[in-house]
Amino acid sequence: MARFYEQHGRRPSRAAGLAVAVAMTAGSAVMLTAPAAHAEVIDVNYQCKTPIGSKGAVSPIDIKSTPSGGAYKLVMSFQKGVSSSPVELGKGAMKPSALIQLGGAESGTVPVAGPPNDQAIPANTPIKISDLSGTYTPKGSGKVTFTASTLTIKALGTTTTCTPSNHPKPSLSLDVKGSGGASGSTGGSATGGASADGQLPQTGPADSAVALGTLGGTVLLAGAAGALWLTRRHQRV
């Protein structure tokens, strides 16, 4: 490169050189930065236990997350129906809900639910599940995975339970940082008989000193009042 500039009689400006260095540094930083979240659409083979027998269907499942303070809003989407009804389901007759299985740095499930159907569902047609949403609050820190789990459909007084049978892969993974406490726990000081950690107020030397000081002041005032009463009595006599 230096020989090229010598042959052509031109030297690169210092500003141009700095610009190239900055661009190369920025490119390296982008390449070294790992994504904090990864999501993909996963086919889930649901086997459903319905009031009229067993049914099954495969639906691609998508789980997305949106940070909200110290928590994440989860949205679980179904691209295909997973069951059907022998009779028409009128508007608002079907209510879906599901569980999302946690893995990696966390364990347990996150419940998600959706609104009732906004349109009538004809008989013997796939039931399209609306988007299901819920809130996940990290308890610890690390990579957490989210996998579609049990789906529940309530309609016309009946309950249909659908369970994944193909051991699906996670639809979402997140690098989270939690507070280390249980979800939903509250802090702050307590008032009344117990403190925030459930213990009764301590009565140590400091409390005893305050109590003795108060008692001593009361005795001193009583003695002064008695002396004043005796002095006035002798004056009247």
CSV table of C-alpha atoms in Angstrom, one decimal:
chain,number,residue,atom,x,y,z
A,1,MET,CA,0.0,0.0,0.0
A,2,ALA,CA,2.8,2.4,0.9
A,3,ARG,CA,4.6,1.6,-2.4
A,4,PHE,CA,1.4,2.4,-4.3
A,5,TYR,CA,1.2,5.9,-2.8
A,6,GLU,CA,5.0,6.4,-3.5
A,7,GLN,CA,4.5,5.5,-7.2
A,8,HIS,CA,1.5,7.8,-7.6
A,9,GLY,CA,2.9,10.6,-5.5
A,10,ARG,CA,0.1,10.8,-3.1
A,11,ARG,CA,0.0,10.1,0.6
A,12,PRO,CA,-3.3,9.3,2.6
A,13,SER,CA,-4.5,12.1,4.8
A,14,ARG,CA,-4.4,11.5,8.6
A,15,ALA,CA,-8.2,12.0,8.8
A,16,ALA,CA,-8.8,9.3,6.2
A,17,GLY,CA,-6.5,6.9,8.1
A,18,LEU,CA,-8.4,7.6,11.3
A,19,ALA,CA,-11.7,7.0,9.6
A,20,VAL,CA,-10.5,3.6,8.3
A,21,ALA,CA,-9.3,2.6,11.8
A,22,VAL,CA,-12.6,3.6,13.4
A,23,ALA,CA,-14.6,1.6,10.8
A,24,MET,CA,-12.5,-1.5,11.4
A,25,THR,CA,-12.8,-1.2,15.2
A,26,ALA,CA,-16.6,-0.7,14.9
A,27,GLY,CA,-16.8,-3.8,12.6
A,28,SER,CA,-14.9,-5.9,15.1
A,29,ALA,CA,-17.1,-4.8,18.0
A,30,VAL,CA,-20.3,-5.7,16.0
A,31,MET,CA,-18.8,-9.2,15.2
A,32,LEU,CA,-17.8,-9.8,18.8
A,33,THR,CA,-21.2,-8.8,20.3
A,34,ALA,CA,-23.4,-11.8,21.0
A,35,PRO,CA,-27.2,-11.5,20.6
A,36,ALA,CA,-29.1,-11.2,23.8
A,37,ALA,CA,-32.1,-13.1,22.4
A,38,HIS,CA,-32.8,-15.8,19.9
A,39,ALA,CA,-36.2,-16.8,18.6
A,40,GLU,CA,-37.4,-19.2,15.9
A,41,VAL,CA,-40.6,-20.9,14.8
A,42,ILE,CA,-40.9,-24.4,16.0
A,43,ASP,CA,-43.3,-27.1,14.8
A,44,VAL,CA,-45.2,-28.5,17.8
A,45,ASN,CA,-47.2,-31.8,17.5
A,46,TYR,CA,-50.2,-31.3,19.8
A,47,GLN,CA,-52.1,-34.4,20.9
A,48,CYS,CA,-55.5,-33.2,22.3
A,49,LYS,CA,-57.9,-35.0,24.6
A,50,THR,CA,-61.3,-33.7,23.7
A,51,PRO,CA,-64.8,-34.6,25.0
A,52,ILE,CA,-65.4,-36.6,21.8
A,53,GLY,CA,-62.0,-38.4,21.6
A,54,SER,CA,-58.4,-37.7,20.7
A,55,LYS,CA,-57.3,-35.4,18.0
A,56,GLY,CA,-53.9,-34.2,16.9
A,57,ALA,CA,-52.4,-31.5,14.7
A,58,VAL,CA,-49.0,-29.8,14.1
A,59,SER,CA,-48.8,-26.1,14.5
A,60,PRO,CA,-45.7,-23.8,14.1
A,61,ILE,CA,-45.3,-22.0,17.4
A,62,ASP,CA,-43.6,-18.6,17.8
A,63,ILE,CA,-42.7,-17.0,21.2
A,64,LYS,CA,-41.6,-13.4,21.3
A,65,SER,CA,-40.5,-11.3,24.3
A,66,THR,CA,-40.6,-7.6,25.0
A,67,PRO,CA,-38.6,-6.1,28.0
A,68,SER,CA,-40.9,-4.3,30.5
A,69,GLY,CA,-39.0,-2.9,33.5
A,70,GLY,CA,-37.4,-5.9,35.3
A,71,ALA,CA,-39.7,-8.4,33.5
A,72,TYR,CA,-40.5,-9.6,30.0
A,73,LYS,CA,-43.9,-9.7,28.3
A,74,LEU,CA,-44.2,-13.0,26.4
A,75,VAL,CA,-46.4,-13.5,23.3
A,76,MET,CA,-47.1,-17.1,22.1
A,77,SER,CA,-48.5,-17.3,18.5
A,78,PHE,CA,-50.1,-20.3,16.7
A,79,GLN,CA,-49.8,-20.3,12.9
A,80,LYS,CA,-52.3,-23.2,12.6
A,81,GLY,CA,-55.3,-24.6,14.4
A,82,VAL,CA,-54.7,-27.6,16.7
A,83,SER,CA,-58.2,-29.0,17.3
A,84,SER,CA,-61.8,-28.8,16.1
A,85,SER,CA,-65.4,-28.9,17.5
A,86,PRO,CA,-68.3,-31.0,16.2
A,87,VAL,CA,-70.6,-28.0,16.7
A,88,GLU,CA,-70.2,-24.4,15.8
A,89,LEU,CA,-68.5,-22.2,18.5
A,90,GLY,CA,-70.2,-18.9,18.6
A,91,LYS,CA,-68.3,-15.6,19.1
A,92,GLY,CA,-66.7,-15.6,22.6
A,93,ALA,CA,-67.4,-19.2,23.3
A,94,MET,CA,-63.8,-20.4,23.3
A,95,LYS,CA,-61.1,-19.3,25.8
A,96,PRO,CA,-57.5,-20.5,25.3
A,97,SER,CA,-54.6,-20.6,27.7
A,98,ALA,CA,-51.2,-22.4,27.8
A,99,LEU,CA,-48.0,-23.0,29.7
A,100,ILE,CA,-44.5,-22.1,28.5
A,101,GLN,CA,-41.8,-24.3,29.9
A,102,LEU,CA,-38.6,-22.7,31.3
A,103,GLY,CA,-35.2,-24.2,30.9
A,104,GLY,CA,-31.5,-23.4,31.2
A,105,ALA,CA,-30.9,-21.1,34.1
A,106,GLU,CA,-34.6,-21.2,35.2
A,107,SER,CA,-37.1,-23.9,35.8
A,108,GLY,CA,-40.9,-24.0,36.1
A,109,THR,CA,-43.6,-22.6,33.7
A,110,VAL,CA,-45.1,-19.3,32.7
A,111,PRO,CA,-48.9,-19.1,32.2
A,112,VAL,CA,-50.1,-17.3,29.2
A,113,ALA,CA,-53.7,-16.7,28.1
A,114,GLY,CA,-55.6,-15.1,25.2
A,115,PRO,CA,-59.0,-13.4,24.6
A,116,PRO,CA,-62.1,-15.4,23.5
A,117,ASN,CA,-62.6,-16.0,19.8
A,118,ASP,CA,-63.8,-12.8,18.1
A,119,GLN,CA,-65.6,-14.7,15.3
A,120,ALA,CA,-67.7,-17.8,15.2
A,121,ILE,CA,-65.8,-21.0,14.5
A,122,PRO,CA,-67.7,-23.4,12.1
A,123,ALA,CA,-68.1,-27.0,13.1
A,124,ASN,CA,-65.4,-29.5,12.2
A,125,THR,CA,-62.9,-26.8,11.2
A,126,PRO,CA,-59.5,-26.2,12.9
A,127,ILE,CA,-59.7,-23.9,15.9
A,128,LYS,CA,-57.4,-20.9,15.4
A,129,ILE,CA,-55.8,-20.0,18.7
A,130,SER,CA,-55.4,-16.3,19.3
A,131,ASP,CA,-52.1,-14.9,20.6
A,132,LEU,CA,-51.5,-15.8,24.2
A,133,SER,CA,-49.6,-13.4,26.4
A,134,GLY,CA,-48.1,-13.4,29.9
A,135,THR,CA,-45.4,-11.9,32.0
A,136,TYR,CA,-42.1,-13.6,33.0
A,137,THR,CA,-40.0,-12.1,35.9
A,138,PRO,CA,-36.4,-13.5,36.1
A,139,LYS,CA,-35.4,-14.9,39.5
A,140,GLY,CA,-31.8,-15.5,38.6
A,141,SER,CA,-29.3,-14.6,35.8
A,142,GLY,CA,-28.2,-16.6,32.8
A,143,LYS,CA,-29.5,-18.0,29.6
A,144,VAL,CA,-33.2,-19.0,29.8
A,145,THR,CA,-35.1,-21.0,27.2
A,146,PHE,CA,-38.9,-20.9,26.5
A,147,THR,CA,-40.6,-24.0,25.1
A,148,ALA,CA,-44.3,-24.5,24.2
A,149,SER,CA,-46.0,-26.7,26.7
A,150,THR,CA,-49.6,-27.7,27.6
A,151,LEU,CA,-52.4,-25.9,25.7
A,152,THR,CA,-55.9,-25.7,27.3
A,153,ILE,CA,-59.1,-24.9,25.3
A,154,LYS,CA,-62.3,-24.2,27.2
A,155,ALA,CA,-65.5,-24.0,25.2
A,156,LEU,CA,-69.2,-24.6,25.9
A,157,GLY,CA,-68.5,-25.9,29.4
A,158,THR,CA,-65.9,-28.4,28.2
A,159,THR,CA,-62.1,-28.5,28.5
A,160,THR,CA,-59.7,-29.8,25.9
A,161,THR,CA,-56.1,-30.4,26.9
A,162,CYS,CA,-53.4,-30.6,24.3
A,163,THR,CA,-49.9,-31.8,25.1
A,164,PRO,CA,-46.8,-31.7,22.8
A,165,SER,CA,-45.7,-35.2,21.8
A,166,ASN,CA,-42.6,-34.5,19.7
A,167,HIS,CA,-40.4,-33.0,22.5
A,168,PRO,CA,-40.2,-29.6,20.7
A,169,LYS,CA,-37.1,-27.4,20.8
A,170,PRO,CA,-37.2,-24.0,22.5
A,171,SER,CA,-38.9,-21.3,20.5
A,172,LEU,CA,-37.0,-18.5,22.4
A,173,SER,CA,-33.9,-18.1,24.4
A,174,LEU,CA,-32.9,-15.0,26.5
A,175,ASP,CA,-29.9,-13.8,28.4
A,176,VAL,CA,-31.6,-12.5,31.6
A,177,LYS,CA,-30.4,-10.8,34.8
A,178,GLY,CA,-32.7,-11.2,37.8
A,179,SER,CA,-32.8,-9.8,41.3
A,180,GLY,CA,-32.2,-13.2,42.9
A,181,GLY,CA,-35.5,-13.1,44.8
A,182,ALA,CA,-38.8,-14.8,44.2
A,183,SER,CA,-41.1,-13.4,41.6
A,184,GLY,CA,-43.7,-11.1,43.2
A,185,SER,CA,-41.9,-10.6,46.5
A,186,THR,CA,-42.1,-7.2,48.1
A,187,GLY,CA,-39.6,-5.3,50.2
A,188,GLY,CA,-39.6,-2.2,52.4
A,189,SER,CA,-39.9,-1.6,56.1
A,190,ALA,CA,-42.8,-2.8,58.2
A,191,THR,CA,-44.7,-1.0,60.8
A,192,GLY,CA,-46.3,-2.3,64.0
A,193,GLY,CA,-45.3,-5.4,65.9
A,194,ALA,CA,-43.0,-7.0,63.3
A,195,SER,CA,-40.2,-5.9,61.1
A,196,ALA,CA,-39.9,-6.5,57.3
A,197,ASP,CA,-38.0,-9.8,57.9
A,198,GLY,CA,-40.7,-11.2,60.2
A,199,GLN,CA,-38.8,-10.6,63.5
A,200,LEU,CA,-40.0,-8.8,66.5
A,201,PRO,CA,-38.4,-5.4,67.4
A,202,GLN,CA,-35.2,-6.0,69.3
A,203,THR,CA,-34.9,-4.8,73.0
A,204,GLY,CA,-31.2,-4.3,73.6
A,205,PRO,CA,-29.0,-2.0,75.7
A,206,ALA,CA,-30.0,1.0,73.7
A,207,ASP,CA,-33.7,0.5,74.4
A,208,SER,CA,-33.0,-0.1,78.1
A,209,ALA,CA,-31.0,3.2,78.3
A,210,VAL,CA,-33.9,5.1,76.7
A,211,ALA,CA,-36.4,3.5,79.1
A,212,LEU,CA,-34.2,4.3,82.2
A,213,GLY,CA,-33.7,7.9,81.0
A,214,THR,CA,-37.5,8.3,80.7
A,215,LEU,CA,-38.1,6.8,84.2
A,216,GLY,CA,-35.4,9.0,85.7
A,217,GLY,CA,-37.0,12.1,84.2
A,218,THR,CA,-40.4,11.1,85.6
A,219,VAL,CA,-39.0,10.6,89.1
A,220,LEU,CA,-37.1,14.0,89.0
A,221,LEU,CA,-40.3,15.8,88.0
A,222,ALA,CA,-42.3,14.1,90.7
A,223,GLY,CA,-39.7,15.1,93.3
A,224,ALA,CA,-39.6,18.7,92.2
A,225,ALA,CA,-43.4,18.9,92.3
A,226,GLY,CA,-43.4,17.4,95.9
A,227,ALA,CA,-40.8,19.9,97.1
A,228,LEU,CA,-42.8,22.8,95.7
A,229,TRP,CA,-46.0,21.7,97.4
A,230,LEU,CA,-44.2,21.4,100.8
A,231,THR,CA,-42.6,24.9,100.5
A,232,ARG,CA,-46.0,26.5,99.8
A,233,ARG,CA,-47.6,24.6,102.7
A,234,HIS,CA,-44.9,25.9,105.1
A,235,GLN,CA,-45.4,29.5,103.9
A,236,ARG,CA,-49.2,29.4,104.5
A,237,VAL,CA,-48.6,28.0,108.1
